[in-house]
Each structure stands twice: as C-alpha cells, then as structure tokens.
C-alpha cells in the first residue's frame, strides 16, 4: 500500500490564468485511487500505443503521469505548477491553448479519451460491423456481442475503470418496429428540470421515454419513411468508477446560455443503483459512494471551479481551490447532500454481498478487472453459466504489475488494485464464445489468447 505521509495528495495546483476548470478536473482524477495507483505502481509506459493515430504518441499520458507523480511525491510542496501538463494538453487540443475559461466537463472528456487512446492495448483496429437488434432479439446476447465488438477496438485502463454500457431503444409508433443498440459510455449526463429535486429524479428523467415528434422523426426500416417514434435509454452495465455530469448548462433557442443553480439532493453513501439496471434483477445491492466532485460557483457568464475529494489516507474530505488545498475537518456531509454547485460527480462502486463472498474481500475501493477478449468471465455481463464454469477462476496480479516501476516511490504502491483472472486449459476461443452466446454446440476447446 502507499506509504502515505500526513499530507499525501493534498497539493494545490497554481492557476495559470483562468485554469481553475483544469485544476478541478485534475484533482478529482488524482483522487481516483485505482487510476493513480496505475500510474504510480508500475511502468505504465509498457502499455503506450505508439501506433495509434488517434493518440498523442504517449506525450499526453506521460505529461499526466509526471504531474500525478509530483502531486503524490512525499516531498511535494504545498502547491505546484501544472504548466508542463497544460502545454502538452494545448499541443494536442488547440481549444485549450491560451488562458480562456473552459468547461471542466469538456476538459475531463478530452483528457480521459486522450489517455485511453495513448494506452489502448489494441494496436491494430479491425473493422467491426455495427451491432443492432430488434424486438425479437435477446438483449443479453446482444449486449455481449456489442461488448465484444467494442473490445476489438478499445481496451485500456480507462475502459476498465470508467466505461459502462447503455441500451438505446427506438420504437416506431406506426408499426411497432424496434431498433435496439448497446453503446458504451464514459460518463452519464443527467438532465435537470424544475421538477428534479434529487439525483434519483435526474436518473429517472434520463431513463424516461422520449417522444420523437415532427421535428425529430426516425426513419423506420419497416415503414421505409420518417415516422414519429419513442426513444428510451436504460442502464445496462455500470463501471467500477461512475462519472456523472449534471446538466446545469443549456442553450436556449436564441443561442443564450443559461445555468440551473437549483439544489440537488445527492446520495453520497450506499447509493443503490440496482433498480435502474435493466440487464437483470440483482439479489444484492449495487451500491456506489461518492469520492469527489467538481463544483461550479457563479452563473453562465462568469464563474469559478473548485473540487472536493475524499483523501485516501483517512477518508477526510479535502477542498481544492487552485493553489489552496486543505483538509476540511468540519465538512458537513449535508452540504454535499444538498448542493447547488456540484457539477460533476465521481462515484466508486462498493464491492458488497455476492462479490465480497466470492473474493473474500471488502472495502470501498472496487476491484478492477482487466477487460479483454480472452477473459469473457471477467466481463460485467451475465454470460451463460457453461462459459463461466469452463474457466478455472483464479485471481492473480497481471504481468505488468510485476514489472519494475520507474516511479521513485514504486515500493509504496500495492499491486493488488488491478486484478485479472486467467482461463484454464478448457477455455474457449472467441469463435466458441460466440457459439455459447447463440446457444449452439461447440467442439473446439482451443485456448483464448488474451489481449
């Protein structure tokens, strides 16, 4: 485990000129424990994808990792300058050059996508056909097929940590034809209206059925024309670290930007999301606890970003306001539960019930399973039992966790934050996996070569 000193991670980031949006996002990611341990715990450079034209050749991820190492250095000063990181960011995202104020969520989305592409374990992206079903499709099978297609082009620590899956369903109001797709997401953008009082209301609003009327008609493949339709989004699979963006800003028809400052009641501990999961009915809670927030103070024309985060050493909440970083011994959690400034919420899944029994561990930091085509039993989907039982399940530290770290504090990091499992000799190939999904018989027993 990290040999944490008294002020580990409690380091301010100097404002370089309207860069509070960047500083707040960086502080929340710094306090995402599995991600920080990934960069401090071993030589992450072995996973940099230099061939990916969508990445930065590793320059962005190296700049971010260097900043994280400085924040968590036991000799860190009370405040440091993120100027090197900002220079690297602006080189690949010109919109963040200069010293204009930007949206923290926009920065966060770009940064996570950039880290993903720099660390994408898929070195050669093959063409993958779009996976789509209809009213006769088995949604469990369709979801797994979609995840297979996604992993053929995307595998990284960012996928493992932050990405989940939603079901999108379009229904023709004339003939009843349905189009069903499963899409990956990195964060959920939840709407706010005058009727939303709590985070539960926002989630209900997100999952409610929407009417596509005259201005937003859908082209029905059966009617072969534009028709009025309904659209519904459902949560299908949730990631270990769930990022929620509250949609406080909106553009009016006249182009004017407005902000909704109403208070939203947040569930900060033991938030059970199982009732919103359309995939299956769980016999145990699917609970999440909040560990960081990006806050926006002010109106749509001017404002200031700060961050709150729970310190990993003693679970005491800290405030990060640019150069100012301090523990908040008197922080009343009621202030978080009723917030008019909370803009981006970071939740950890709390491993509980069935998972605790299986892993014989507990705690608020979720176990992260490395997603790959070669280990379908690690996917969060309910894959058929005969596939799961064919795999000899055993936790082990993935190979690169055994590699020496270039970080000077490498001995301070525990390797067990990022677990994987391996298949035994009776594992199936991807072709056999597809047979299992379809319920067909398979004769080949060839091993899966994991990625």
Short mmCIF file of C-alpha atoms in Angstrom, two decimals:
data_model
loop_
_atom_site.label_atom_id
_atom_site.label_comp_id
_atom_site.label_asym_id
_atom_site.label_seq_id
_atom_site.Cartn_x
_atom_site.Cartn_y
_atom_site.Cartn_z
CA UNK A 1 0.00 0.00 0.00
CA UNK A 2 1.03 3.63 -0.38
CA UNK A 3 3.23 4.74 2.48
CA UNK A 4 1.17 7.88 2.92
CA UNK A 5 2.54 10.83 4.81
CA UNK A 6 0.36 13.38 6.57
CA UNK A 7 -0.45 15.48 3.51
CA UNK A 8 -0.27 12.87 0.74
CA UNK A 9 -2.08 14.14 -2.35
CA UNK A 10 -3.19 17.35 -0.67
CA UNK A 11 -1.34 19.63 -3.05
CA UNK A 12 -2.65 22.78 -4.70
CA UNK A 13 -2.35 23.49 -8.43
CA UNK A 14 -1.36 27.01 -9.40
CA UNK A 15 -3.86 28.93 -11.52
CA UNK A 16 -2.05 29.81 -14.74
CA UNK A 17 -4.78 32.21 -15.82
CA UNK A 18 -8.41 31.04 -15.88
CA UNK A 19 -7.29 27.41 -15.49
CA UNK A 20 -9.48 26.59 -12.48
CA UNK A 21 -11.55 24.32 -14.77
CA UNK A 22 -8.46 22.22 -15.47
CA UNK A 23 -7.21 22.19 -11.88
CA UNK A 24 -10.55 20.97 -10.51
CA UNK A 25 -10.74 18.10 -13.02
CA UNK A 26 -7.14 17.06 -12.35
CA UNK A 27 -7.69 16.97 -8.58
CA UNK A 28 -10.69 14.65 -8.94
CA UNK A 29 -8.77 12.29 -11.22
CA UNK A 30 -5.79 12.39 -8.85
CA UNK A 31 -8.09 11.16 -6.08
CA UNK A 32 -9.42 8.32 -8.24
CA UNK A 33 -7.38 5.73 -6.37
CA UNK A 34 -7.17 2.88 -8.94
CA UNK A 35 -6.13 5.29 -11.71
CA UNK A 36 -3.45 6.97 -9.60
CA UNK A 37 -2.14 3.60 -8.42
CA UNK A 38 -1.93 2.51 -12.05
CA UNK A 39 0.48 5.33 -12.81
CA UNK A 40 2.46 5.11 -9.57
CA UNK A 41 2.52 1.34 -9.19
CA UNK A 42 4.40 0.08 -12.24
CA UNK A 43 5.92 1.05 -15.56
CA UNK A 44 2.80 2.21 -17.40
CA UNK A 45 4.99 3.13 -20.39
CA UNK A 46 4.95 -0.51 -21.48
CA UNK A 47 1.31 -0.03 -22.46
CA UNK A 48 1.71 3.13 -24.52
CA UNK A 49 0.36 2.63 -28.02
CA UNK A 50 2.75 4.50 -30.30
CA UNK A 51 0.95 3.26 -33.44
CA UNK A 52 -2.44 4.75 -32.64
CA UNK A 53 -3.03 7.78 -34.85
CA UNK A 54 -5.89 8.81 -32.54
CA UNK A 55 -3.42 9.17 -29.66
CA UNK A 56 -0.57 11.55 -28.99
CA UNK A 57 2.28 9.07 -29.23
CA UNK A 58 2.32 8.84 -25.46
CA UNK A 59 3.11 12.51 -24.90
CA UNK A 60 -0.18 13.35 -23.17
CA UNK A 61 -0.16 10.33 -20.89
CA UNK A 62 3.49 10.89 -19.95
CA UNK A 63 2.77 14.51 -19.07
CA UNK A 64 -0.23 13.48 -16.96
CA UNK A 65 1.71 10.71 -15.19
CA UNK A 66 4.53 13.11 -14.35
CA UNK A 67 2.04 15.53 -12.81
CA UNK A 68 0.44 12.77 -10.72
CA UNK A 69 3.86 11.66 -9.50
CA UNK A 70 4.63 15.23 -8.41
CA UNK A 71 1.30 15.52 -6.57
CA UNK A 72 1.87 12.30 -4.62
CA UNK A 73 5.61 12.76 -4.02
CA UNK A 74 6.28 12.65 -0.28
CA UNK A 75 8.45 15.75 -0.74
CA UNK A 76 5.77 17.66 -2.64
CA UNK A 77 5.39 21.35 -1.94
CA UNK A 78 2.02 22.74 -0.78
CA UNK A 79 1.40 23.92 -4.35
CA UNK A 80 2.88 23.08 -7.73
CA UNK A 81 2.51 24.41 -11.26
CA UNK A 82 0.74 22.28 -13.90
CA UNK A 83 2.28 24.38 -16.69
CA UNK A 84 4.07 21.46 -18.38
CA UNK A 85 0.85 19.47 -18.48
CA UNK A 86 -1.10 22.43 -19.87
CA UNK A 87 1.49 22.93 -22.60
CA UNK A 88 1.20 19.28 -23.60
CA UNK A 89 -2.60 19.48 -23.48
CA UNK A 90 -2.71 22.55 -25.71
CA UNK A 91 -0.38 20.94 -28.23
CA UNK A 92 -2.95 18.26 -29.00
CA UNK A 93 -6.11 20.18 -28.16
CA UNK A 94 -5.75 23.73 -29.50
CA UNK A 95 -9.06 24.70 -27.91
CA UNK A 96 -7.28 24.60 -24.54
CA UNK A 97 -4.39 26.81 -25.60
CA UNK A 98 -4.20 30.28 -24.14
CA UNK A 99 -5.92 31.35 -20.97
CA UNK A 100 -9.62 31.39 -21.74
CA UNK A 101 -12.09 29.85 -19.32
CA UNK A 102 -13.43 26.47 -20.46
CA UNK A 103 -15.92 23.88 -19.27
CA UNK A 104 -14.42 21.41 -16.81
CA UNK A 105 -16.51 18.56 -18.20
CA UNK A 106 -15.24 19.26 -21.71
CA UNK A 107 -11.66 19.10 -20.44
CA UNK A 108 -12.32 15.91 -18.49
CA UNK A 109 -13.88 14.17 -21.50
CA UNK A 110 -10.96 15.09 -23.76
CA UNK A 111 -8.36 14.05 -21.18
CA UNK A 112 -9.90 10.64 -20.48
CA UNK A 113 -10.29 9.96 -24.20
CA UNK A 114 -6.69 11.03 -24.82
CA UNK A 115 -5.37 8.79 -22.03
CA UNK A 116 -7.43 5.92 -23.43
CA UNK A 117 -6.04 6.26 -26.94
CA UNK A 118 -2.46 6.61 -25.66
CA UNK A 119 -2.88 3.45 -23.57
CA UNK A 120 -5.13 1.48 -25.94
CA UNK A 121 -3.95 -2.14 -25.88
CA UNK A 122 -5.43 -2.71 -29.35
CA UNK A 123 -2.56 -1.96 -31.69
CA UNK A 124 -4.40 -2.83 -34.89
CA UNK A 125 -8.04 -1.80 -35.05
CA UNK A 126 -10.01 -4.06 -37.34
CA UNK A 127 -13.27 -3.08 -38.99
CA UNK A 128 -16.23 -4.02 -36.81
CA UNK A 129 -19.79 -4.05 -38.08
CA UNK A 130 -22.42 -2.19 -36.13
CA UNK A 131 -24.36 -4.47 -33.80
CA UNK A 132 -28.10 -3.84 -33.89
CA UNK A 133 -31.13 -5.82 -32.82
CA UNK A 134 -34.89 -5.57 -32.96
CA UNK A 135 -37.96 -6.50 -30.94
CA UNK A 136 -37.18 -10.21 -31.39
CA UNK A 137 -33.57 -10.00 -30.14
CA UNK A 138 -32.28 -11.49 -26.91
CA UNK A 139 -30.92 -8.37 -25.21
CA UNK A 140 -28.46 -10.28 -23.01
CA UNK A 141 -26.82 -11.81 -26.08
CA UNK A 142 -26.97 -8.54 -27.99
CA UNK A 143 -25.23 -6.69 -25.15
CA UNK A 144 -22.39 -9.23 -25.05
CA UNK A 145 -21.99 -9.11 -28.83
CA UNK A 146 -21.75 -5.34 -28.64
CA UNK A 147 -19.12 -5.54 -25.88
CA UNK A 148 -17.08 -7.98 -27.97
CA UNK A 149 -17.21 -5.58 -30.90
CA UNK A 150 -16.18 -2.70 -28.65
CA UNK A 151 -13.24 -4.57 -27.12
CA UNK A 152 -11.95 -5.43 -30.57
CA UNK A 153 -11.07 -1.74 -30.92
CA UNK A 154 -10.86 -0.42 -27.36
CA UNK A 155 -9.03 -1.86 -24.35
CA UNK A 156 -7.28 0.28 -21.75
CA UNK A 157 -7.22 1.15 -18.07
CA UNK A 158 -9.78 3.86 -18.91
CA UNK A 159 -12.18 1.23 -20.30
CA UNK A 160 -11.57 -0.97 -17.27
CA UNK A 161 -12.29 1.84 -14.83
CA UNK A 162 -14.82 4.22 -16.32
CA UNK A 163 -16.75 2.65 -19.17
CA UNK A 164 -20.16 1.08 -18.93
CA UNK A 165 -22.96 0.21 -21.32
CA UNK A 166 -26.42 1.60 -22.02
CA UNK A 167 -29.29 0.21 -24.09
CA UNK A 168 -30.87 2.56 -26.62
CA UNK A 169 -34.27 1.53 -27.99
CA UNK A 170 -36.23 3.25 -30.77
CA UNK A 171 -39.85 2.20 -31.38
CA UNK A 172 -41.97 3.14 -34.40
CA UNK A 173 -45.37 4.45 -33.32
CA UNK A 174 -47.00 3.25 -36.54
CA UNK A 175 -45.88 -0.37 -36.95
CA UNK A 176 -44.14 -1.19 -33.66
CA UNK A 177 -40.75 -1.87 -35.27
CA UNK A 178 -37.89 -1.56 -32.78
CA UNK A 179 -34.20 -0.79 -33.17
CA UNK A 180 -32.05 -1.81 -30.20
CA UNK A 181 -28.39 -0.89 -29.76
CA UNK A 182 -25.95 -1.19 -26.89
CA UNK A 183 -23.49 1.67 -26.61
CA UNK A 184 -20.52 2.21 -24.33
CA UNK A 185 -20.30 5.35 -22.19
CA UNK A 186 -17.56 7.05 -20.18
CA UNK A 187 -19.87 9.29 -18.16
CA UNK A 188 -23.59 9.84 -17.75
CA UNK A 189 -25.00 13.29 -18.47
CA UNK A 190 -28.14 13.59 -16.36
CA UNK A 191 -30.72 16.28 -17.17
CA UNK A 192 -32.05 18.75 -14.64
CA UNK A 193 -35.51 20.30 -14.77
CA UNK A 194 -37.64 22.34 -12.44
CA UNK A 195 -39.12 19.10 -11.16
CA UNK A 196 -35.84 17.38 -10.29
CA UNK A 197 -35.09 17.62 -6.61
CA UNK A 198 -32.69 14.74 -6.16
CA UNK A 199 -30.11 12.69 -8.04
CA UNK A 200 -32.71 9.92 -8.24
CA UNK A 201 -35.06 12.30 -10.07
CA UNK A 202 -32.29 13.12 -12.55
CA UNK A 203 -31.68 9.43 -13.22
CA UNK A 204 -35.38 8.75 -13.63
CA UNK A 205 -35.58 11.66 -16.08
CA UNK A 206 -32.62 10.22 -18.01
CA UNK A 207 -34.29 6.82 -18.30
CA UNK A 208 -37.78 8.02 -19.13
CA UNK A 209 -39.26 7.53 -22.59
CA UNK A 210 -38.82 10.40 -25.04
CA UNK A 211 -41.16 11.21 -27.93
CA UNK A 212 -39.51 11.91 -31.29
CA UNK A 213 -42.09 14.14 -32.88
CA UNK A 214 -42.39 16.13 -36.09
CA UNK A 215 -39.02 17.83 -35.72
CA UNK A 216 -37.08 14.67 -34.77
CA UNK A 217 -38.71 11.87 -36.74
CA UNK A 218 -36.99 8.48 -37.07
CA UNK A 219 -36.61 6.61 -40.37
CA UNK A 220 -38.35 3.30 -39.75
CA UNK A 221 -36.72 0.46 -41.75
CA UNK A 222 -40.06 -1.35 -41.98
CA UNK A 223 -42.26 1.61 -42.93
CA UNK A 224 -39.41 2.98 -45.06
CA UNK A 225 -40.25 6.55 -44.15
CA UNK A 226 -39.79 9.14 -41.42
CA UNK A 227 -42.15 8.39 -38.54
CA UNK A 228 -42.93 9.58 -35.05
CA UNK A 229 -41.21 7.28 -32.57
CA UNK A 230 -40.25 6.80 -28.95
CA UNK A 231 -36.71 6.64 -27.66
CA UNK A 232 -35.67 5.12 -24.35
CA UNK A 233 -32.27 4.80 -22.67
CA UNK A 234 -31.61 2.20 -19.99
CA UNK A 235 -28.57 1.49 -17.86
CA UNK A 236 -27.25 -1.95 -18.69
CA UNK A 237 -23.77 -2.29 -17.23
CA UNK A 238 -22.09 0.12 -14.80
CA UNK A 239 -18.33 0.65 -14.40
CA UNK A 240 -16.30 0.46 -11.17
CA UNK A 241 -15.90 4.26 -11.22
CA UNK A 242 -19.01 6.10 -12.35
CA UNK A 243 -18.75 9.72 -13.52
CA UNK A 244 -21.98 11.72 -13.58
CA UNK A 245 -22.29 15.13 -15.23
CA UNK A 246 -25.26 17.16 -14.02
CA UNK A 247 -26.51 19.16 -17.00
CA UNK A 248 -26.59 22.55 -15.34
CA UNK A 249 -25.84 24.48 -18.52
CA UNK A 250 -28.15 24.66 -21.50
CA UNK A 251 -28.55 26.76 -24.64
CA UNK A 252 -31.83 28.49 -25.35
CA UNK A 253 -33.25 28.67 -28.91
CA UNK A 254 -31.89 32.21 -29.17
CA UNK A 255 -28.39 30.89 -28.50
CA UNK A 256 -28.19 32.29 -25.00
CA UNK A 257 -26.50 30.04 -22.44
CA UNK A 258 -28.11 29.66 -19.04
CA UNK A 259 -27.25 27.84 -15.83
CA UNK A 260 -29.54 25.98 -13.44
CA UNK A 261 -28.43 26.70 -9.87
CA UNK A 262 -31.09 24.68 -8.08
CA UNK A 263 -30.06 22.41 -5.23
CA UNK A 264 -29.91 18.70 -5.96
CA UNK A 265 -30.13 16.18 -3.13
CA UNK A 266 -27.21 13.79 -3.63
CA UNK A 267 -26.87 10.31 -2.23
CA UNK A 268 -23.28 10.27 -1.03
CA UNK A 269 -23.11 6.83 0.56
CA UNK A 270 -24.55 3.42 -0.33
CA UNK A 271 -26.42 4.65 -3.41
CA UNK A 272 -28.13 1.51 -4.68
CA UNK A 273 -28.35 1.64 -8.49
CA UNK A 274 -29.63 -1.89 -8.97
CA UNK A 275 -33.23 -0.72 -9.51
CA UNK A 276 -32.16 1.25 -12.59
CA UNK A 277 -30.22 -1.63 -14.12
CA UNK A 278 -32.28 -3.09 -16.96
CA UNK A 279 -29.93 -6.01 -17.57
CA UNK A 280 -31.12 -8.23 -14.75
CA UNK A 281 -32.65 -8.15 -11.32
CA UNK A 282 -29.86 -8.44 -8.76
CA UNK A 283 -30.36 -10.22 -5.47
CA UNK A 284 -27.86 -7.90 -3.81
CA UNK A 285 -27.38 -4.10 -3.81
CA UNK A 286 -25.29 -2.41 -6.48
CA UNK A 287 -24.03 0.36 -4.25
CA UNK A 288 -21.89 3.40 -5.01
CA UNK A 289 -20.29 6.02 -2.78
CA UNK A 290 -19.20 9.50 -3.81
CA UNK A 291 -15.48 10.28 -3.54
CA UNK A 292 -15.03 13.56 -5.45
CA UNK A 293 -16.94 16.44 -7.03
CA UNK A 294 -16.20 19.25 -9.45
CA UNK A 295 -18.10 22.32 -8.33
CA UNK A 296 -19.04 25.39 -10.36
CA UNK A 297 -19.72 28.61 -8.50
CA UNK A 298 -21.31 31.56 -10.30
CA UNK A 299 -23.55 31.99 -13.32
CA UNK A 300 -23.38 31.12 -17.00
CA UNK A 301 -21.30 34.17 -17.87
CA UNK A 302 -18.64 34.00 -15.20
CA UNK A 303 -17.78 31.53 -12.52
CA UNK A 304 -15.12 29.57 -10.69
CA UNK A 305 -14.36 25.85 -10.41
CA UNK A 306 -13.28 24.05 -7.24
CA UNK A 307 -13.08 20.40 -6.26
CA UNK A 308 -13.88 18.32 -3.20
CA UNK A 309 -12.29 14.89 -2.76
CA UNK A 310 -12.07 12.23 -0.10
CA UNK A 311 -8.46 11.62 0.95
CA UNK A 312 -7.37 8.00 0.69
CA UNK A 313 -5.38 8.01 3.92
CA UNK A 314 -8.04 8.86 6.46
CA UNK A 315 -11.26 9.37 4.44
CA UNK A 316 -11.26 13.05 5.40
CA UNK A 317 -12.68 15.34 2.74
CA UNK A 318 -10.43 17.98 1.22
CA UNK A 319 -11.09 21.18 -0.66
CA UNK A 320 -9.03 22.06 -3.73
CA UNK A 321 -9.31 25.68 -4.83
CA UNK A 322 -6.45 26.21 -7.27
CA UNK A 323 -3.30 26.78 -5.15
CA UNK A 324 -5.26 26.28 -1.96
CA UNK A 325 -5.57 22.68 -0.80
CA UNK A 326 -6.63 21.74 2.70
CA UNK A 327 -8.41 19.11 4.70
CA UNK A 328 -11.92 20.07 5.69
CA UNK A 329 -12.23 18.68 9.18
CA UNK A 330 -15.57 20.40 9.70
CA UNK A 331 -17.07 19.49 6.37
CA UNK A 332 -20.70 18.68 6.92
CA UNK A 333 -21.75 15.93 4.53
CA UNK A 334 -25.16 17.54 4.49
CA UNK A 335 -23.52 20.23 2.38
CA UNK A 336 -22.76 17.61 -0.23
CA UNK A 337 -26.19 16.06 0.05
CA UNK A 338 -27.85 19.35 -0.87
CA UNK A 339 -25.65 21.12 -3.39
CA UNK A 340 -26.34 23.89 -5.85
CA UNK A 341 -22.75 23.94 -7.14
CA UNK A 342 -21.98 20.23 -7.70
CA UNK A 343 -21.41 19.82 -11.44
CA UNK A 344 -19.50 16.56 -11.98
CA UNK A 345 -19.82 13.67 -9.52
CA UNK A 346 -17.35 10.81 -9.09
CA UNK A 347 -18.66 7.57 -7.54
CA UNK A 348 -16.86 4.36 -6.55
CA UNK A 349 -18.67 1.06 -6.70
CA UNK A 350 -18.73 -0.55 -3.27
CA UNK A 351 -17.99 -4.25 -3.54
CA UNK A 352 -20.65 -5.97 -1.49
CA UNK A 353 -22.67 -9.12 -0.87
CA UNK A 354 -22.11 -11.67 -3.62
CA UNK A 355 -18.83 -10.14 -4.76
CA UNK A 356 -17.46 -9.96 -1.23
CA UNK A 357 -18.22 -13.63 -0.67
CA UNK A 358 -16.59 -14.58 -3.98
CA UNK A 359 -13.45 -12.51 -3.48
CA UNK A 360 -13.34 -12.69 0.30
CA UNK A 361 -12.51 -9.01 0.41
CA UNK A 362 -14.37 -5.88 1.27
CA UNK A 363 -13.86 -2.17 1.07
CA UNK A 364 -14.95 0.97 -0.68
CA UNK A 365 -12.35 0.76 -3.46
CA UNK A 366 -13.66 -1.53 -6.20
CA UNK A 367 -11.67 -4.38 -7.66
CA UNK A 368 -10.76 -3.53 -11.25
CA UNK A 369 -10.90 -6.37 -13.75
CA UNK A 370 -8.88 -6.05 -16.92
CA UNK A 371 -11.27 -6.22 -19.89
CA UNK A 372 -10.08 -8.38 -22.78
CA UNK A 373 -11.45 -10.64 -25.46
CA UNK A 374 -9.58 -13.53 -23.88
CA UNK A 375 -11.30 -13.37 -20.50
CA UNK A 376 -15.06 -13.20 -21.02
CA UNK A 377 -15.70 -14.39 -17.49
CA UNK A 378 -14.36 -11.03 -16.29
CA UNK A 379 -16.93 -9.03 -18.20
CA UNK A 380 -19.66 -7.40 -16.12
CA UNK A 381 -22.31 -9.11 -18.24
CA UNK A 382 -24.21 -12.24 -17.28
CA UNK A 383 -22.51 -14.63 -19.69
CA UNK A 384 -24.02 -18.11 -19.87
CA UNK A 385 -23.07 -20.38 -16.97
CA UNK A 386 -21.41 -23.05 -19.11
CA UNK A 387 -18.88 -20.49 -20.31
CA UNK A 388 -18.16 -19.28 -16.80
CA UNK A 389 -17.80 -22.80 -15.42
CA UNK A 390 -15.38 -23.74 -18.18
CA UNK A 391 -12.91 -21.21 -16.84
CA UNK A 392 -10.75 -22.02 -13.84
CA UNK A 393 -11.17 -18.80 -11.92
CA UNK A 394 -8.14 -17.57 -10.01
CA UNK A 395 -7.09 -14.03 -9.10
CA UNK A 396 -3.56 -13.07 -9.98
CA UNK A 397 -1.55 -9.92 -10.47
CA UNK A 398 -1.35 -9.20 -14.16
CA UNK A 399 2.10 -9.47 -15.69
CA UNK A 400 2.87 -5.81 -15.93
CA UNK A 401 2.14 -5.32 -12.24
CA UNK A 402 5.27 -7.44 -11.67
CA UNK A 403 7.38 -5.15 -13.82
CA UNK A 404 9.71 -2.69 -12.10
CA UNK A 405 8.36 0.82 -11.81
CA UNK A 406 10.23 3.92 -12.85
CA UNK A 407 8.47 5.80 -10.07
CA UNK A 408 10.79 6.58 -7.17
CA UNK A 409 8.05 5.54 -4.76
CA UNK A 410 7.30 2.24 -6.52
CA UNK A 411 7.56 0.25 -3.31
CA UNK A 412 4.78 2.33 -1.82
CA UNK A 413 2.08 1.01 -4.13
CA UNK A 414 0.17 -2.22 -3.68
CA UNK A 415 -0.09 -4.37 -6.80
CA UNK A 416 -3.48 -5.83 -5.98
CA UNK A 417 -5.52 -2.81 -7.04
CA UNK A 418 -5.75 -4.10 -10.60
CA UNK A 419 -6.65 -7.80 -10.67
CA UNK A 420 -7.16 -10.17 -13.53
CA UNK A 421 -8.22 -13.78 -13.80
CA UNK A 422 -6.99 -16.46 -16.18
CA UNK A 423 -8.69 -19.27 -18.03
CA UNK A 424 -7.67 -22.88 -17.59
CA UNK A 425 -6.97 -25.35 -20.38
CA UNK A 426 -10.66 -25.80 -21.07
CA UNK A 427 -11.14 -22.17 -22.10
CA UNK A 428 -12.91 -21.42 -25.36
CA UNK A 429 -11.81 -19.33 -28.30
CA UNK A 430 -13.70 -16.23 -29.35
CA UNK A 431 -15.42 -18.27 -32.05
CA UNK A 432 -16.57 -20.74 -29.41
CA UNK A 433 -17.62 -17.86 -27.20
CA UNK A 434 -19.92 -16.63 -29.94
CA UNK A 435 -21.36 -20.14 -30.19
CA UNK A 436 -22.08 -20.15 -26.47
CA UNK A 437 -23.82 -16.78 -26.74
CA UNK A 438 -26.00 -18.16 -29.53
CA UNK A 439 -26.69 -21.36 -27.58
CA UNK A 440 -25.05 -23.58 -30.19
CA UNK A 441 -22.80 -26.58 -29.59
CA UNK A 442 -19.04 -26.12 -29.90
CA UNK A 443 -16.46 -28.83 -30.45
CA UNK A 444 -13.22 -26.88 -30.34
CA UNK A 445 -11.52 -26.48 -26.99
CA UNK A 446 -8.72 -24.18 -28.12
CA UNK A 447 -7.47 -21.67 -25.60
CA UNK A 448 -8.22 -18.00 -25.77
CA UNK A 449 -5.22 -15.84 -26.35
CA UNK A 450 -5.86 -12.85 -24.11
CA UNK A 451 -5.02 -9.32 -25.12
#
